[in-house]
Structure formats: C-alpha cells, structure tokens
CSV table of C-alpha atoms and ligand atoms in Angstrom, one decimal:
chain,number,residue,atom,x,y,z
A,1,MET,CA,-8.1,-172.1,83.1
A,2,ARG,CA,-10.4,-171.8,80.1
A,3,ALA,CA,-9.7,-173.6,77.0
A,4,PHE,CA,-8.4,-170.7,74.1
A,5,ALA,CA,-7.4,-170.2,70.8
A,6,TYR,CA,-3.9,-169.9,70.0
A,7,ASP,CA,-1.8,-168.6,67.2
A,8,ARG,CA,1.7,-167.7,66.9
A,9,PRO,CA,2.2,-165.1,63.8
A,10,THR,CA,5.5,-164.1,62.6
A,11,GLN,CA,4.7,-161.3,61.1
A,12,VAL,CA,3.6,-157.6,62.6
A,13,GLU,CA,0.7,-157.4,60.2
A,14,GLN,CA,-0.3,-161.1,60.8
A,15,ALA,CA,-0.7,-160.3,64.6
A,16,VAL,CA,-2.5,-156.9,64.4
A,17,ALA,CA,-5.2,-158.7,61.6
A,18,ALA,CA,-5.6,-161.3,63.9
A,19,VAL,CA,-6.4,-159.6,67.3
A,20,THR,CA,-8.8,-157.2,65.2
A,21,ALA,CA,-10.5,-159.6,63.9
A,22,ASP,CA,-11.5,-161.2,67.0
A,23,PRO,CA,-13.3,-158.7,69.8
A,24,GLN,CA,-12.0,-161.2,72.0
A,25,ALA,CA,-8.8,-161.4,71.1
A,26,ALA,CA,-5.5,-160.8,73.4
A,27,PHE,CA,-1.7,-160.1,72.2
A,28,LEU,CA,0.6,-162.8,74.6
A,29,ALA,CA,4.4,-161.8,75.5
A,30,GLY,CA,6.4,-162.6,77.8
A,31,GLY,CA,2.7,-163.7,79.7
A,32,THR,CA,3.9,-162.5,83.0
A,33,THR,CA,0.8,-160.3,83.6
A,34,GLN,CA,-1.5,-161.7,81.0
A,35,LEU,CA,-1.2,-165.6,82.3
A,36,ASP,CA,-1.7,-164.5,85.8
A,37,LEU,CA,-4.7,-163.0,85.1
A,38,MET,CA,-6.2,-165.8,82.8
A,39,LYS,CA,-5.8,-168.5,85.8
A,40,ASP,CA,-7.5,-165.5,87.9
A,41,GLY,CA,-10.0,-166.0,85.8
A,42,VAL,CA,-10.0,-161.7,85.7
A,43,TRP,CA,-9.2,-161.7,81.9
A,44,THR,CA,-10.1,-165.0,79.8
A,45,PRO,CA,-9.8,-163.8,76.3
A,46,ASP,CA,-11.1,-166.9,73.9
A,47,ARG,CA,-8.3,-166.5,72.2
A,48,LEU,CA,-4.0,-165.5,72.5
A,49,VAL,CA,-2.0,-164.1,70.2
A,50,ASP,CA,1.7,-165.2,70.7
A,51,ILE,CA,3.8,-162.2,69.1
A,52,THR,CA,7.5,-163.6,70.7
A,53,ARG,CA,7.9,-164.4,67.1
A,54,LEU,CA,7.7,-161.2,65.9
A,55,PRO,CA,11.0,-159.6,64.9
A,56,LEU,CA,10.2,-156.7,67.5
A,57,ARG,CA,13.3,-157.3,69.8
A,58,GLY,CA,16.2,-155.4,70.5
A,59,VAL,CA,17.9,-151.9,70.8
A,60,MET,CA,19.4,-149.5,68.7
A,61,ALA,CA,20.5,-145.9,69.0
A,62,GLU,CA,19.7,-143.6,66.5
A,63,GLY,CA,21.3,-140.2,67.2
A,64,GLN,CA,20.0,-138.9,70.3
A,65,LEU,CA,16.9,-141.5,70.3
A,66,LEU,CA,17.3,-144.5,71.8
A,67,ARG,CA,14.7,-147.1,69.4
A,68,VAL,CA,13.8,-150.4,72.2
A,69,GLY,CA,11.2,-153.4,70.3
A,70,ALA,CA,8.8,-153.9,71.9
A,71,LEU,CA,9.8,-157.8,72.6
A,72,THR,CA,13.1,-157.0,74.4
A,73,THR,CA,13.1,-158.2,77.8
A,74,MET,CA,13.6,-155.9,80.8
A,75,GLU,CA,17.1,-157.5,81.6
A,76,GLN,CA,18.2,-157.2,78.1
A,77,LEU,CA,17.1,-153.7,78.1
A,78,ALA,CA,18.8,-153.2,81.6
A,79,ALA,CA,22.1,-154.5,80.1
A,80,GLU,CA,22.4,-151.9,77.3
A,81,PRO,CA,25.8,-150.2,78.0
A,82,VAL,CA,24.1,-146.9,76.4
A,83,VAL,CA,20.8,-147.3,79.0
A,84,ALA,CA,23.6,-147.3,81.7
A,85,GLN,CA,25.7,-144.6,80.3
A,86,ARG,CA,22.9,-142.2,79.2
A,87,LEU,CA,19.6,-143.3,80.7
A,88,LEU,CA,20.4,-144.2,84.4
A,89,PHE,CA,17.3,-143.9,86.4
A,90,VAL,CA,15.7,-145.8,83.3
A,91,ARG,CA,18.6,-148.9,84.3
A,92,GLU,CA,17.7,-148.4,87.9
A,93,ALA,CA,14.2,-148.6,87.6
A,94,LEU,CA,14.2,-152.1,85.2
A,95,LEU,CA,16.5,-153.3,88.0
A,96,ALA,CA,13.9,-152.3,90.6
A,97,GLY,CA,11.6,-154.0,89.4
A,98,ALA,CA,9.7,-158.1,89.8
A,99,SER,CA,12.8,-160.2,90.0
A,100,THR,CA,16.0,-161.6,87.2
A,101,GLN,CA,13.6,-164.4,86.5
A,102,LEU,CA,10.2,-162.5,85.9
A,103,ARG,CA,12.6,-159.8,84.0
A,104,ASN,CA,14.0,-162.4,81.9
A,105,MET,CA,10.7,-163.1,80.3
A,106,ALA,CA,8.5,-159.7,80.5
A,107,THR,CA,9.0,-157.3,77.8
A,108,ILE,CA,9.3,-153.8,77.6
A,109,GLY,CA,6.1,-153.4,75.6
A,110,GLY,CA,3.9,-155.6,78.4
A,111,ASN,CA,5.4,-154.1,81.2
A,112,LEU,CA,4.3,-150.7,80.0
A,113,LEU,CA,0.5,-152.4,79.6
A,114,GLN,CA,0.6,-154.4,83.0
A,115,ARG,CA,-2.9,-154.2,84.7
A,116,THR,CA,-3.3,-152.8,88.2
A,117,ARG,CA,-2.8,-155.1,91.1
A,118,CYS,CA,-5.6,-153.8,92.6
A,119,ARG,CA,-6.3,-157.1,95.0
A,120,TYR,CA,-10.4,-156.6,94.0
A,121,PHE,CA,-9.8,-156.0,90.3
A,122,ARG,CA,-7.7,-159.7,90.6
A,123,ASP,CA,-9.9,-161.5,92.3
A,124,PRO,CA,-13.5,-161.7,90.0
A,125,SER,CA,-15.4,-163.0,93.7
A,126,VAL,CA,-15.5,-159.3,94.5
A,127,SER,CA,-17.9,-157.9,92.7
A,128,ALA,CA,-17.4,-154.1,93.1
A,129,CYS,CA,-14.8,-152.9,90.7
A,130,ASN,CA,-15.8,-150.1,88.2
A,131,ARG,CA,-12.6,-151.0,86.7
A,132,ARG,CA,-13.3,-154.6,86.0
A,133,SER,CA,-17.3,-153.9,85.8
A,134,PRO,CA,-18.2,-150.7,84.5
A,135,ASP,CA,-20.7,-149.1,87.2
A,136,SER,CA,-20.5,-152.2,89.7
A,137,GLY,CA,-18.5,-149.7,92.8
A,138,CYS,CA,-15.2,-149.8,94.1
A,139,ALA,CA,-14.5,-152.5,96.7
A,140,ALA,CA,-11.0,-150.5,97.6
A,141,VAL,CA,-12.4,-147.2,98.5
A,142,ALA,CA,-15.0,-149.2,101.2
A,143,ASN,CA,-12.3,-151.7,102.0
A,144,THR,CA,-8.6,-151.4,102.5
A,145,ALA,CA,-6.2,-149.7,100.1
A,146,ARG,CA,-3.1,-149.4,100.6
A,147,MET,CA,-1.3,-150.1,97.7
A,148,HIS,CA,-3.0,-147.8,96.0
A,149,ALA,CA,-3.5,-144.7,94.0
A,150,VAL,CA,-3.8,-140.7,95.7
A,151,LEU,CA,-3.1,-138.9,92.1
A,152,GLY,CA,-5.3,-139.1,89.4
A,153,VAL,CA,-8.3,-141.0,91.3
A,154,ASP,CA,-11.4,-140.2,93.1
A,155,GLU,CA,-13.9,-142.2,94.9
A,156,ARG,CA,-14.9,-144.3,91.5
A,157,CYS,CA,-11.4,-146.1,91.1
A,158,VAL,CA,-8.2,-145.8,92.9
A,159,ALA,CA,-6.1,-148.1,91.3
A,160,LEU,CA,-2.6,-147.6,91.2
A,161,HIS,CA,-0.2,-147.7,88.0
A,162,ALA,CA,2.3,-150.8,89.1
A,163,SER,CA,5.2,-150.4,86.6
A,164,ASP,CA,8.3,-148.8,87.4
A,165,VAL,CA,10.3,-148.2,84.4
A,166,ALA,CA,7.4,-146.6,82.9
A,167,VAL,CA,8.1,-143.3,85.7
A,168,PRO,CA,11.7,-142.5,84.3
A,169,LEU,CA,10.1,-142.8,80.4
A,170,VAL,CA,7.4,-140.1,81.3
A,171,ALA,CA,10.1,-137.7,82.6
A,172,LEU,CA,12.0,-138.3,79.3
A,173,ASP,CA,8.9,-138.1,77.1
A,174,ALA,CA,9.8,-141.0,75.6
A,175,SER,CA,6.8,-142.5,73.3
A,176,VAL,CA,5.7,-145.8,71.9
A,177,THR,CA,4.9,-146.5,67.9
A,178,VAL,CA,1.8,-148.8,67.8
A,179,THR,CA,0.8,-150.6,64.7
A,180,GLY,CA,-2.7,-151.4,64.0
A,181,ALA,CA,-5.0,-152.3,61.1
A,182,LYS,CA,-5.5,-148.4,60.1
A,183,GLY,CA,-1.7,-148.0,60.1
A,184,GLN,CA,1.4,-146.6,62.4
A,185,ARG,CA,1.3,-143.8,65.1
A,186,ASP,CA,3.6,-142.6,67.4
A,187,ILE,CA,1.9,-141.8,71.2
A,188,PRO,CA,3.6,-139.8,73.9
A,189,LEU,CA,3.5,-141.6,77.1
A,190,THR,CA,2.3,-138.6,78.5
A,191,ALA,CA,-1.2,-139.0,76.9
A,192,PHE,CA,-1.1,-143.0,76.3
A,193,TRP,CA,-2.4,-143.8,79.8
A,194,VAL,CA,-6.1,-143.0,81.1
A,195,ARG,CA,-6.1,-141.8,84.4
A,196,ALA,CA,-9.0,-143.3,86.9
A,197,ASP,CA,-10.7,-140.2,87.5
A,198,GLU,CA,-10.9,-139.5,83.3
A,199,GLY,CA,-13.1,-143.4,83.4
A,200,PRO,CA,-11.7,-146.3,85.7
A,201,SER,CA,-12.5,-148.5,82.9
A,202,ILE,CA,-9.8,-147.2,80.1
A,203,GLU,CA,-6.7,-147.7,81.0
A,204,ASN,CA,-5.1,-146.3,77.7
A,205,VAL,CA,-5.9,-145.0,74.1
A,206,LEU,CA,-5.0,-148.0,72.3
A,207,GLY,CA,-7.7,-149.4,70.3
A,208,HIS,CA,-8.1,-153.2,70.2
A,209,GLY,CA,-5.8,-155.1,68.0
A,210,GLU,CA,-3.2,-152.3,68.3
A,211,LEU,CA,0.5,-153.6,68.7
A,212,ILE,CA,3.6,-151.5,70.3
A,213,THR,CA,5.9,-152.0,68.3
A,214,GLU,CA,8.7,-149.9,69.4
A,215,VAL,CA,9.6,-147.8,72.7
A,216,ARG,CA,11.1,-144.2,71.6
A,217,ILE,CA,13.7,-142.6,74.6
A,218,PRO,CA,15.8,-139.7,73.6
A,219,LEU,CA,18.5,-140.2,75.6
A,220,LEU,CA,19.6,-137.7,78.3
A,221,PRO,CA,22.5,-135.3,77.1
A,222,GLU,CA,26.0,-135.1,78.1
A,223,ARG,CA,26.0,-133.6,81.7
A,224,TRP,CA,22.9,-134.8,83.1
A,225,VAL,CA,22.7,-136.5,86.2
A,226,SER,CA,19.7,-139.1,87.4
A,227,GLY,CA,18.2,-141.5,89.2
A,228,TYR,CA,15.4,-143.8,90.5
A,229,LEU,CA,14.4,-144.0,94.2
A,230,LYS,CA,12.0,-146.7,95.0
A,231,VAL,CA,10.6,-146.8,98.3
A,232,ARG,CA,9.0,-150.7,99.3
A,233,ASP,CA,7.7,-152.4,102.0
A,234,ARG,CA,10.4,-155.4,101.6
A,235,ALA,CA,13.6,-154.8,99.6
A,236,SER,CA,13.5,-156.5,96.6
A,237,TYR,CA,10.2,-158.3,94.7
A,238,GLU,CA,8.0,-155.8,95.7
A,239,PHE,CA,5.8,-153.1,94.2
A,240,ALA,CA,6.2,-149.2,95.5
A,241,LEU,CA,5.0,-147.8,97.8
A,242,THR,CA,6.5,-144.4,96.5
A,243,SER,CA,9.4,-144.1,94.1
A,244,ALA,CA,10.8,-140.8,92.1
A,245,ALA,CA,13.1,-140.9,89.3
A,246,VAL,CA,14.4,-137.6,88.5
A,247,ALA,CA,17.1,-136.3,86.0
A,248,VAL,CA,19.0,-133.0,86.2
A,249,ARG,CA,21.6,-130.3,84.5
A,250,MET,CA,23.3,-128.4,86.8
A,251,ASP,CA,25.1,-125.1,85.6
A,252,SER,CA,27.5,-123.3,87.9
A,253,GLY,CA,25.7,-125.0,91.0
A,254,VAL,CA,22.3,-123.9,89.9
A,255,ILE,CA,19.6,-126.4,88.6
A,256,GLY,CA,19.7,-125.2,85.2
A,257,ASP,CA,17.3,-127.8,84.2
A,258,CYS,CA,15.0,-131.6,85.7
A,259,ARG,CA,12.9,-134.1,84.8
A,260,ILE,CA,10.8,-135.4,87.5
A,261,ALA,CA,8.1,-137.9,87.7
A,262,LEU,CA,6.9,-140.1,90.1
A,263,GLY,CA,5.8,-143.9,91.0
A,264,GLY,CA,3.8,-145.5,93.6
A,265,VAL,CA,1.2,-142.0,93.7
A,266,GLY,CA,-0.7,-142.1,90.5
A,267,SER,CA,-3.3,-144.0,88.4
A,268,VAL,CA,-0.9,-143.0,85.7
A,269,PRO,CA,3.2,-142.8,85.9
A,270,TRP,CA,2.9,-139.2,87.4
A,271,ARG,CA,4.8,-136.3,86.0
A,272,ALA,CA,5.9,-133.8,88.5
A,273,ARG,CA,5.6,-130.5,86.1
A,274,GLU,CA,5.1,-128.4,89.4
A,275,ALA,CA,8.3,-129.5,90.9
A,276,GLU,CA,10.3,-129.0,87.6
A,277,GLU,CA,9.2,-125.4,87.6
A,278,LEU,CA,9.8,-124.9,91.0
A,279,LEU,CA,13.3,-126.4,90.9
A,280,ARG,CA,14.4,-124.5,87.4
A,281,GLY,CA,17.0,-122.2,87.8
A,282,THR,CA,17.5,-122.1,91.4
A,283,ARG,CA,20.4,-123.3,93.9
A,284,PRO,CA,19.9,-126.8,95.5
A,285,ASP,CA,18.0,-126.6,98.9
A,286,PRO,CA,16.3,-129.1,100.9
A,287,ALA,CA,13.5,-127.0,101.7
A,288,LEU,CA,12.6,-126.2,98.4
A,289,PHE,CA,12.8,-129.7,97.3
A,290,ASP,CA,9.8,-130.3,100.2
A,291,ARG,CA,8.0,-127.2,98.9
A,292,ALA,CA,8.3,-128.9,94.9
A,293,GLY,CA,7.1,-132.5,96.9
A,294,ARG,CA,4.2,-130.8,98.4
A,295,ALA,CA,3.3,-128.8,95.5
A,296,VAL,CA,3.0,-132.2,93.0
A,297,MET,CA,0.9,-133.6,95.8
A,298,ALA,CA,-1.3,-131.1,97.0
A,299,GLY,CA,-4.1,-132.6,94.8
A,300,ALA,CA,-4.0,-136.1,96.2
A,301,TYR,CA,-7.4,-138.0,96.9
A,302,THR,CA,-6.7,-139.7,100.0
A,303,LEU,CA,-8.1,-142.4,101.9
A,304,PRO,CA,-7.2,-143.7,105.3
A,305,GLY,CA,-5.3,-146.4,103.7
A,306,THR,CA,-3.3,-144.5,101.3
A,307,ALA,CA,-3.0,-140.8,103.1
A,308,PHE,CA,0.5,-141.8,104.3
A,309,LYS,CA,1.6,-141.7,100.7
A,310,VAL,CA,1.3,-137.6,100.6
A,311,GLU,CA,4.4,-137.6,103.0
A,312,LEU,CA,6.5,-140.7,101.8
A,313,ALA,CA,6.1,-139.3,98.6
A,314,VAL,CA,7.4,-135.6,99.5
A,315,ARG,CA,10.3,-137.6,101.7
A,316,THR,CA,11.1,-139.8,98.4
A,317,LEU,CA,11.5,-136.7,96.0
A,318,THR,CA,13.2,-134.5,98.7
A,319,ARG,CA,16.0,-137.6,99.3
A,320,GLN,CA,16.3,-138.0,95.6
A,321,LEU,CA,17.0,-134.8,94.4
A,322,THR,CA,19.3,-134.4,97.5
A,323,VAL,CA,21.2,-137.2,96.6
A,324,LEU,CA,21.5,-136.6,93.0
A,325,MET,CA,23.1,-132.8,94.0
A,326,THR,CA,25.6,-134.2,95.8
A,327,GLU,CA,26.8,-136.4,92.6
A,328,ALA,CA,26.1,-133.4,90.1
A,329,THR,CA,27.9,-130.6,92.1
A,330,ARG,CA,31.0,-133.2,92.9
B,401,FAD,C1,5.1,-161.5,90.8
B,401,FAD,C2,5.6,-160.3,90.1
B,401,FAD,C3,6.0,-158.5,90.6
B,401,FAD,C4,6.2,-158.2,89.8
B,401,FAD,N1,6.6,-156.9,89.7
B,401,FAD,C5,7.2,-155.8,89.2
B,401,FAD,C6,7.2,-154.8,90.1
B,401,FAD,O1,8.2,-154.4,90.8
B,401,FAD,N2,7.8,-153.7,88.9
B,401,FAD,C7,7.4,-153.5,87.9
B,401,FAD,O2,7.2,-152.8,86.9
B,401,FAD,N3,7.2,-154.7,87.3
B,401,FAD,C8,6.4,-156.0,87.7
B,401,FAD,N4,5.5,-156.8,87.6
B,401,FAD,C9,4.8,-156.9,86.2
B,401,FAD,C10,5.9,-157.2,85.3
B,401,FAD,O3,6.7,-156.6,84.8
B,401,FAD,C11,5.1,-157.7,83.9
B,401,FAD,O4,4.2,-158.2,84.3
B,401,FAD,C12,5.9,-157.7,82.7
B,401,FAD,O5,6.4,-156.8,82.4
B,401,FAD,C13,4.6,-157.6,81.6
B,401,FAD,O6,5.1,-157.6,80.2
B,401,FAD,P1,4.6,-159.5,79.8
B,401,FAD,O7,5.8,-159.3,78.5
B,401,FAD,O8,5.0,-160.8,80.6
B,401,FAD,O9,3.6,-159.2,79.0
B,401,FAD,P2,2.3,-159.9,79.2
B,401,FAD,O10,1.9,-160.4,80.5
B,401,FAD,O11,2.5,-160.8,77.9
B,401,FAD,O12,1.3,-159.0,78.6
B,401,FAD,C14,0.8,-157.7,79.1
B,401,FAD,C15,-0.4,-156.9,78.8
B,401,FAD,O13,0.5,-156.6,77.5
B,401,FAD,C16,-0.1,-157.0,76.0
B,401,FAD,N5,0.3,-156.4,75.2
B,401,FAD,C17,2.0,-157.0,75.9
B,401,FAD,N6,2.8,-156.5,74.6
B,401,FAD,C18,2.2,-155.6,73.8
B,401,FAD,C19,2.9,-155.4,72.6
B,401,FAD,N7,3.7,-155.5,72.1
B,401,FAD,N8,1.3,-154.0,72.2
B,401,FAD,C20,0.7,-154.6,72.6
B,401,FAD,N9,-0.5,-155.3,73.6
B,401,FAD,C21,0.9,-155.6,74.1
B,401,FAD,C22,-1.0,-158.4,76.7
B,401,FAD,O14,-2.0,-158.6,75.7
B,401,FAD,C23,-1.1,-157.9,78.0
B,401,FAD,O15,-2.7,-157.1,78.0
B,401,FAD,C24,6.0,-158.0,88.5
B,401,FAD,C25,5.2,-159.1,88.0
B,401,FAD,C26,4.8,-160.3,89.5
B,401,FAD,C27,4.5,-161.7,88.1
B,402,SF4,S1,-9.1,-149.5,92.9
B,402,SF4,FE1,-10.4,-149.5,90.7
B,402,SF4,S2,-9.2,-151.5,90.4
B,402,SF4,FE2,-9.3,-151.5,92.6
B,402,SF4,S3,-11.5,-152.3,93.3
B,402,SF4,FE3,-11.8,-150.3,92.8
B,402,SF4,S4,-12.5,-149.5,90.5
B,402,SF4,FE4,-11.3,-151.7,90.9
C-alpha cells in the first residue's frame, strides 16, 4: 500500500473541509471497501479523512420517518426493533449482506457508496475499464461478465450495483442528507446513483468533499407486509445474482398498493415501477406476477454471461410476491 496522510476530525465541518481542500483525499468509515481498493492499488488517495469520531451514529424515529446516522453499522441498524416491526425487508436485506464481522464494521453510509465488485475494475493490471479510466474500453463486455448488470448498462460498462440494503431503500423512496462546503442538501436515493449507460465513470451525484450525514427512511404504514429475497451462488457471504424487495398492502383481497425494487440486475438499485403499476388494484395471480417481472426486464442489455439474469429476476420477483401475498391475506 502507498503511504498516505491520515486525519481523524471530530466535527462534520472539519471532515468536509479536509476532503474538499484536497482533490486526492477520501473519507474513511468502516474501511471494508476503501481499504480493499487501496490494498489492490485501484484507488490510492493521498489523504484519508477518518470519519468514525464524528457524531453520526444512532437511529431515531421521528413520526413516520426513521433517521439513521451515516456511521450506524449495518448490524446496529438491523438490530433496531422498529426496523423489524416496520421495515422488515430492510432488516432482511441488511442481514443478507456480507458476514457478521463485516456488518459490525460496515456503516450504512459506506454501504451506499461501495464500489462495484466488477473483477476487471478491481484489477489494475486490466487496462480496459471505462469506470476506472475513461475511454479505455470495457474488459467485462469482451470477456466474462456473470456478476454484472443487465439494466441501465450498455457496451461501455455493465457494472453492477452490489448493495443489498439499497434495494428496499429505493423501494421506500428513502433519501440521504449530505453536507458539503456549500451547506446541506437532501437527495432522494432514486436520483442518487448514475446509471452506467448515462456515463460509466460517474457513479453518483455527490460532489468531492460531500459527506452523507444521515439516511432518512420512511416507515411502512401499518398493515403493510414486506420481504427481501436474495438469490446467490452460496447460502451466505455472497453478493446477489438477483434480488427482490417487495412491500405490499392488501385491501379486501386486492393489491391496494405496492413498492418493488430489484437488486443484482442494475447498474443502480432498480426501482420496478412498471411492475408496481401493473399490480396495483389487481387480485394476486402468479401469471400477472410473471408479466410484471417481464415488463421490468424488457429493456435488458444482455451478454452471453448475463442472459440468465432476465429469467432469474422474473422468477425471483414472482416468488417473493407469491410468498408475501400468502402472508398478507392470512
Ligand atoms: C467480502 C465482502 C462481502 C460483502 N458482501 C456484501 C453483500 O453481500 N451485500 C452488501 O450490500 N455489501 C456487501 N459488502 C460490502 C460492504 O457492505 C461495504 O463494504 C460496506 O457497507 C462499506 O461500509 P464502510 O463503512 O466499511 O465504508 P468504507 O469502506 O469506509 O467506505 C466506502 C466508500 O464510501 C465513502 N464513504 C463512507 N462513508 C461515507 C459518508 N458518510 N459520506 C461520504 N462518503 C463516505 C468512502 O470514502 C469510500 O469511498 C461486502 C464487502 C466485503 C469486503
Ligand atoms: S463493467 Fe464497467 S467497471 Fe467493469 S470493466 Fe467494464 S467498464 Fe470497468
């Protein structure tokens, strides 16, 4: 690892100023992504600004909103009783991610900003990577792309967004509060990440030095049920091939309202609005669930290695919907 400067401020303003002042600086939270990238030589900032002493830890319910400090760990958030009661699919997505050891270090802010797991991106000996080095090409498209995306991608980059918890958060219309040198702003998560087919080298709308201070999650109203289904190559400690986050409210045997997002398929966590529209006001029906899944996947850009994801995503969504409908009508 290359030598780097290290700061450990105690105030948000100091941390923001330290990164803003140095174009080669980066924030360090739990370090579970950042240090891996540095050890691999993929991303080597000259200065790390450790934010773990900032007062950004903790969870607070405020009316129908859950305010989560950006340094709250994945394990802490999953253990909150209100998350189990009112945001079950968020809890399930958190606990489906990484391992207990990682979840005890990994913060919710860092999780949303984790970089893609594309193996070519993470190997600096591979020169063709438009995300790492603009206009250099894409090694994944020309070689093996299995853990890659099929929505929001094109021949320039098929990088997958790997976060699990981002999937239910997008379904819920959660947002982040960020602080930068020019002050504070709220950004809805549906507008936070940039699709790879809109520019492979830009991953999100944060400016350099902007710090996520809080994640704001609307609680599901009473009578909603929710669930997160993750399909992966092994039962634990593995990223999603596909996943589905679904929340639904039944009204007299009809789907009164629903929120759906898919993981493992998009360059950003994928809100499935086509499916939501098709399902609202209908009676639960597996054939309709299948049609809803196919509507979402209709625009998929596939490679030989990723073509299986279209059918798998449809089946993942159909299965999660079927399970939830049984629960909701019980
Ligand atoms: C082996 C392994 C398996 C994993 N499996 C999964 C999985 O199945 N599902 C899943 O969702 N994730 C998985 N992860 C990813 C893990 O969840 C993330 O690495 C972790 O959440 C990142 O949080 P962190 O606090 O360690 O962030 P860091 O590594 O400290 O930071 C990550 C990035 O975010 C920036 N950053 C951090 N906090 C802030 C902030 N508040 N504001 C602005 N920028 C910030 C940093 O500068 C850095 O660029 C896995 C990771 C590993 C290593
Ligand atoms: S898929 Fe994206 S991140 Fe991976 S090699 Fe291609 S350009 Fe780079």
